[in-house]
mmCIF file of C-alpha atoms in Angstrom:
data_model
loop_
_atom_site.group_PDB
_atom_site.id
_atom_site.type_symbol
_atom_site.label_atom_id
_atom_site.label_comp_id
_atom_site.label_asym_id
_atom_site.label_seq_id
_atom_site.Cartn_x
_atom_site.Cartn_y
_atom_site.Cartn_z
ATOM 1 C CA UNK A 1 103.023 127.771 76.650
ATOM 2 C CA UNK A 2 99.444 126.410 77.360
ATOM 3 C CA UNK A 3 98.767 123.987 79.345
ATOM 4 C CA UNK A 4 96.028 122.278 81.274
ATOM 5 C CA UNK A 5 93.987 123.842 84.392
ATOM 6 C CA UNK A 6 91.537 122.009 86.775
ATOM 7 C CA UNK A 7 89.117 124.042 88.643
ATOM 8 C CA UNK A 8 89.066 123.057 92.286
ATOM 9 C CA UNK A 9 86.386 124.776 94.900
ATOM 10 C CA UNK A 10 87.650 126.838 98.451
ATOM 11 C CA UNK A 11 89.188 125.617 100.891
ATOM 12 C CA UNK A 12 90.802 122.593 98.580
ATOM 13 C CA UNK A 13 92.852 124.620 96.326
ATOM 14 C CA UNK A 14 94.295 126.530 98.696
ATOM 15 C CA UNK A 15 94.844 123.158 100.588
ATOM 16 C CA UNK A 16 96.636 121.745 97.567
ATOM 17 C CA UNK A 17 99.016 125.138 97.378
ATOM 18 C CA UNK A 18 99.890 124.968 101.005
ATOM 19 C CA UNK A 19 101.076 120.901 100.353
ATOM 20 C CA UNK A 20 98.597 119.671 103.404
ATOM 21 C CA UNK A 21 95.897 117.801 100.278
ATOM 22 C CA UNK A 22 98.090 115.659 98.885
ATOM 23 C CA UNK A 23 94.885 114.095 97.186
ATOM 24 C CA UNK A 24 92.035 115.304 94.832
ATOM 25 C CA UNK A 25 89.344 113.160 94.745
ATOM 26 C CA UNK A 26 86.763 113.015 92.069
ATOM 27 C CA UNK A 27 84.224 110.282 90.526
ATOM 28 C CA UNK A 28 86.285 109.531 87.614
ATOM 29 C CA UNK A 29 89.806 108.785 86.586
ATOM 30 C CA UNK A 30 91.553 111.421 85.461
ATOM 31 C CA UNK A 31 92.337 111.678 81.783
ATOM 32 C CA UNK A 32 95.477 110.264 80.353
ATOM 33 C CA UNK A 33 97.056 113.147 79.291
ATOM 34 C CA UNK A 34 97.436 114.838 82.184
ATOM 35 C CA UNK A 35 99.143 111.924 84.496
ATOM 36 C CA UNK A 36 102.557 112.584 84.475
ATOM 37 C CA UNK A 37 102.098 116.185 83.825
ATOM 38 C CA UNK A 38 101.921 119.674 85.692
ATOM 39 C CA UNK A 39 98.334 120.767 85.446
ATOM 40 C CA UNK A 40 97.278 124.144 86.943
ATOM 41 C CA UNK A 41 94.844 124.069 89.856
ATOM 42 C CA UNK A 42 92.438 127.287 89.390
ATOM 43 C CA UNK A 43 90.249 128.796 92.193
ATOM 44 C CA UNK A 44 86.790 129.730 90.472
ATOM 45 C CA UNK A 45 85.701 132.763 91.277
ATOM 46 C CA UNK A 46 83.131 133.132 94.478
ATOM 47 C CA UNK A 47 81.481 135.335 96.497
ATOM 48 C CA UNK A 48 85.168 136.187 98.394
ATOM 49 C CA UNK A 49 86.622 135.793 94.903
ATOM 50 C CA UNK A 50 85.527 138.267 92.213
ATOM 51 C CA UNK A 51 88.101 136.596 89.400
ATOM 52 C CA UNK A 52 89.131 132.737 88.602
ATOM 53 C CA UNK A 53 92.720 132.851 89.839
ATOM 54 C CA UNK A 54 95.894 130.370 89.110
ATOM 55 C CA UNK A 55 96.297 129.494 92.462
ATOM 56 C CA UNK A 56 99.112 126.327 92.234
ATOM 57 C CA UNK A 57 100.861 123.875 90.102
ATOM 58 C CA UNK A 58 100.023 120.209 90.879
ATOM 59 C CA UNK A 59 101.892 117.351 89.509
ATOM 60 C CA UNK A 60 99.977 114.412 88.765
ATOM 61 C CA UNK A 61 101.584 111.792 89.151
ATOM 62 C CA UNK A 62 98.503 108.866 88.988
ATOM 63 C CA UNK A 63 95.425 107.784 90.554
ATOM 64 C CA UNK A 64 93.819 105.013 92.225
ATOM 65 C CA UNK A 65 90.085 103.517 92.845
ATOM 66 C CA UNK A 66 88.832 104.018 96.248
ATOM 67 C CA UNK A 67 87.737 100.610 97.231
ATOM 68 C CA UNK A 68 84.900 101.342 99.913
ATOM 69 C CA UNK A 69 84.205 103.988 102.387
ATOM 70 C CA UNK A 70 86.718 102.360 105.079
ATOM 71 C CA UNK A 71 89.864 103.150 102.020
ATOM 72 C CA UNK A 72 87.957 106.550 101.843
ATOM 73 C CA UNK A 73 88.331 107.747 105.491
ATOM 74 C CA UNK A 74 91.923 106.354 105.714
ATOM 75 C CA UNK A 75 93.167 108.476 103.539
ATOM 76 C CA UNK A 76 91.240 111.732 104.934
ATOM 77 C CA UNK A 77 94.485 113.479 105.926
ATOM 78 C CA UNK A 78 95.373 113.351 102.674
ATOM 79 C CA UNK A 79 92.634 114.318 100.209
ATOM 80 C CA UNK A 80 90.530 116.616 103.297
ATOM 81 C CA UNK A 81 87.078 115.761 101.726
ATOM 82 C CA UNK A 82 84.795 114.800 104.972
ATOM 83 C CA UNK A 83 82.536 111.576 103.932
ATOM 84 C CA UNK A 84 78.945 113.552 104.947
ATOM 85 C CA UNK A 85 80.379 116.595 102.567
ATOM 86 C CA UNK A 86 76.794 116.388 100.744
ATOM 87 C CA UNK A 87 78.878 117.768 96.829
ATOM 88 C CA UNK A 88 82.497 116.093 96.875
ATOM 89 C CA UNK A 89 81.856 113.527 99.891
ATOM 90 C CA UNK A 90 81.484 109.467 99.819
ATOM 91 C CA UNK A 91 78.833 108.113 98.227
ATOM 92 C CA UNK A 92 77.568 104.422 97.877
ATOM 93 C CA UNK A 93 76.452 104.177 94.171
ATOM 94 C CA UNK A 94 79.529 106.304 92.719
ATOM 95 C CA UNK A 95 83.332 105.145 91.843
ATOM 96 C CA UNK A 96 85.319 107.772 93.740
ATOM 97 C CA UNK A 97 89.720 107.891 92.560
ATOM 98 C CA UNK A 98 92.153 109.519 94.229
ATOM 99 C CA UNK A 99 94.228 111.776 92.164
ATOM 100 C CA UNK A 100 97.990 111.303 93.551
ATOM 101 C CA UNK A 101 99.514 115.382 93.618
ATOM 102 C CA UNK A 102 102.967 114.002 94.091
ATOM 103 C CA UNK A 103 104.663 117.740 93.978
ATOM 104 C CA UNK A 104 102.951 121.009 94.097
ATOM 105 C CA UNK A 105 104.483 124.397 93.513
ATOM 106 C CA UNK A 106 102.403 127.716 94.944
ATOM 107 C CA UNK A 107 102.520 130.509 92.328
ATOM 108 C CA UNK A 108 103.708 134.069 93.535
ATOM 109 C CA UNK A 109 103.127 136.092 91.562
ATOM 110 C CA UNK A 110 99.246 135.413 89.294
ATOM 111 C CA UNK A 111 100.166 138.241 86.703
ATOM 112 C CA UNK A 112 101.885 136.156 84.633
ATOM 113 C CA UNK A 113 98.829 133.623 84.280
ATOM 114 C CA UNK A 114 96.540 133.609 81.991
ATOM 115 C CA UNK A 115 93.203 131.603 82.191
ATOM 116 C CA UNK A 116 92.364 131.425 78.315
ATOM 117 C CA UNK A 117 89.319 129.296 78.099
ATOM 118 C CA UNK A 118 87.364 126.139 79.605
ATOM 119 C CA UNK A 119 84.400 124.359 81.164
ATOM 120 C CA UNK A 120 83.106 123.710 84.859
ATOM 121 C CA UNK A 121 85.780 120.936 85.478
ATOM 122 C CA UNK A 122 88.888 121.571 83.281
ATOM 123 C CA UNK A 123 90.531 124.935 81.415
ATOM 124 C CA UNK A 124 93.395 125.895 79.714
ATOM 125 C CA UNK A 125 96.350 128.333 81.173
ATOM 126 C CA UNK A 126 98.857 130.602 79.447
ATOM 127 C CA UNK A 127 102.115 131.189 80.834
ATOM 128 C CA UNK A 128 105.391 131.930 79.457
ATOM 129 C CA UNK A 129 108.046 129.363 79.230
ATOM 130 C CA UNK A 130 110.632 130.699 81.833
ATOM 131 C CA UNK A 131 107.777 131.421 84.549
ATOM 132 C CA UNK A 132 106.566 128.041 83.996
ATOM 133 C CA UNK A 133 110.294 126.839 84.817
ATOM 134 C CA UNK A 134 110.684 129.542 87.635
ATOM 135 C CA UNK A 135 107.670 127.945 89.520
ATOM 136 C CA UNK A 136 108.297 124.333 89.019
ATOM 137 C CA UNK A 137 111.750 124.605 89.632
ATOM 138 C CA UNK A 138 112.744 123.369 86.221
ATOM 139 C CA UNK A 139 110.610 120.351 85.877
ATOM 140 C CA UNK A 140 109.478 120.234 82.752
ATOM 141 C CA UNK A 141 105.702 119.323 81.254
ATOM 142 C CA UNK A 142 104.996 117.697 77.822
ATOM 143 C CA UNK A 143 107.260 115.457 76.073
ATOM 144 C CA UNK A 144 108.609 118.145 73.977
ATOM 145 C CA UNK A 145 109.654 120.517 76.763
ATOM 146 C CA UNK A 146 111.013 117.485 78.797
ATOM 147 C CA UNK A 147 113.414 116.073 75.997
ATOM 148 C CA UNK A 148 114.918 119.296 75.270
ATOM 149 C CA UNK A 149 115.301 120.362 79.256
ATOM 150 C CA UNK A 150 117.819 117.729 78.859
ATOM 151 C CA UNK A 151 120.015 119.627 76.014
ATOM 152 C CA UNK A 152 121.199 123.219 76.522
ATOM 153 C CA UNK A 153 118.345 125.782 77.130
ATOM 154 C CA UNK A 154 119.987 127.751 74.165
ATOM 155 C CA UNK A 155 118.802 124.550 71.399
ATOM 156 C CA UNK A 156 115.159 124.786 72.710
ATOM 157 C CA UNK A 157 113.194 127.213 70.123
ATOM 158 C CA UNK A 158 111.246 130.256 71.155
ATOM 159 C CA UNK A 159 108.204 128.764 69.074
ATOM 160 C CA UNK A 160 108.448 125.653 71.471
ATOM 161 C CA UNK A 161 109.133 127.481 74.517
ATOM 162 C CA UNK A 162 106.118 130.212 74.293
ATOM 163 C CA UNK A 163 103.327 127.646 72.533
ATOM 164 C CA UNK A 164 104.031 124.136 73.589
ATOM 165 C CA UNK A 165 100.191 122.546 74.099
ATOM 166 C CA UNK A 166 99.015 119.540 75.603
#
């Protein structure tokens, strides 16, 4: 199955896999496709990081428009950006949205993820069905998967289970 992959920077991903950033903040809304979906949040590779890694599973369930700085430091607990941060931080003459991670599910074990291509920002991850399952705990991701979650695993077809892209 393939399915979408944000990059997020250290300390924020790790953040998001321990539960404590409930938020991830950017200057734009996220893109439609992915709200109401299970993205994967991957840690780039740094100095203390030779390899991009599949660090979590975040569930986005929407966003909303930060309406001035004030909005911006109440929610600090929950998206752990400091304003002065001089990359991800507040600033005047940009829009900045909180992405809501309403669940978030740490991956174990990274072997079974596959980082298969992408940009700066967004990526794509391969993973087979019934690790995807194992790690969310069922939930499903696109339409496809979730209608047939419903029916007995045995209906769902190996072609949909393995290659099921967003």
């Amino acid at each position: 199955m393939i399915m979408p992959a944000l990059y997020v920077r250290s300390p924020w991903a790790n953040l998001i896999a321990s539960g404590t950033k409930a938020i991830e903040t950017r200057h734009y809304k996220p893109p439609d496709h992915v709200i109401g979906e299970w993205v994967a949040i991957v840690q780039p590779r740094c100095r203390g990081n030779p390899k991009s890694r599949v660090r979590c599973l975040a569930y986005i369930s929407g966003f909303d428009k930060y309406k001035d700085k004030q909005h911006w430091a109440d929610e600090l607990t929950s998206h752990r950006v400091n304003s002065c941060d001089p990359d991800f931080g507040w600033k005047e003459d940009k829009p900045k949205y909180a992405w809501k991670l309403q669940m978030v599910a740490d991956i174990n074990d990274t072997w079974y993820w596959k980082i298969i291509s992408g940009g700066r920002v967004w990526t794509t991850v391969q993973v087979g069905f019934r690790h995807f399952l194992e790690t969310t705990g069922g939930y499903g991701t696109c339409s496809e998967l979730q209608s047939s979650q419903k029916t007995m695993r045995s209906l769902i077809p190996t072609s949909l289970q393995e290659s099921c892209e967003v």
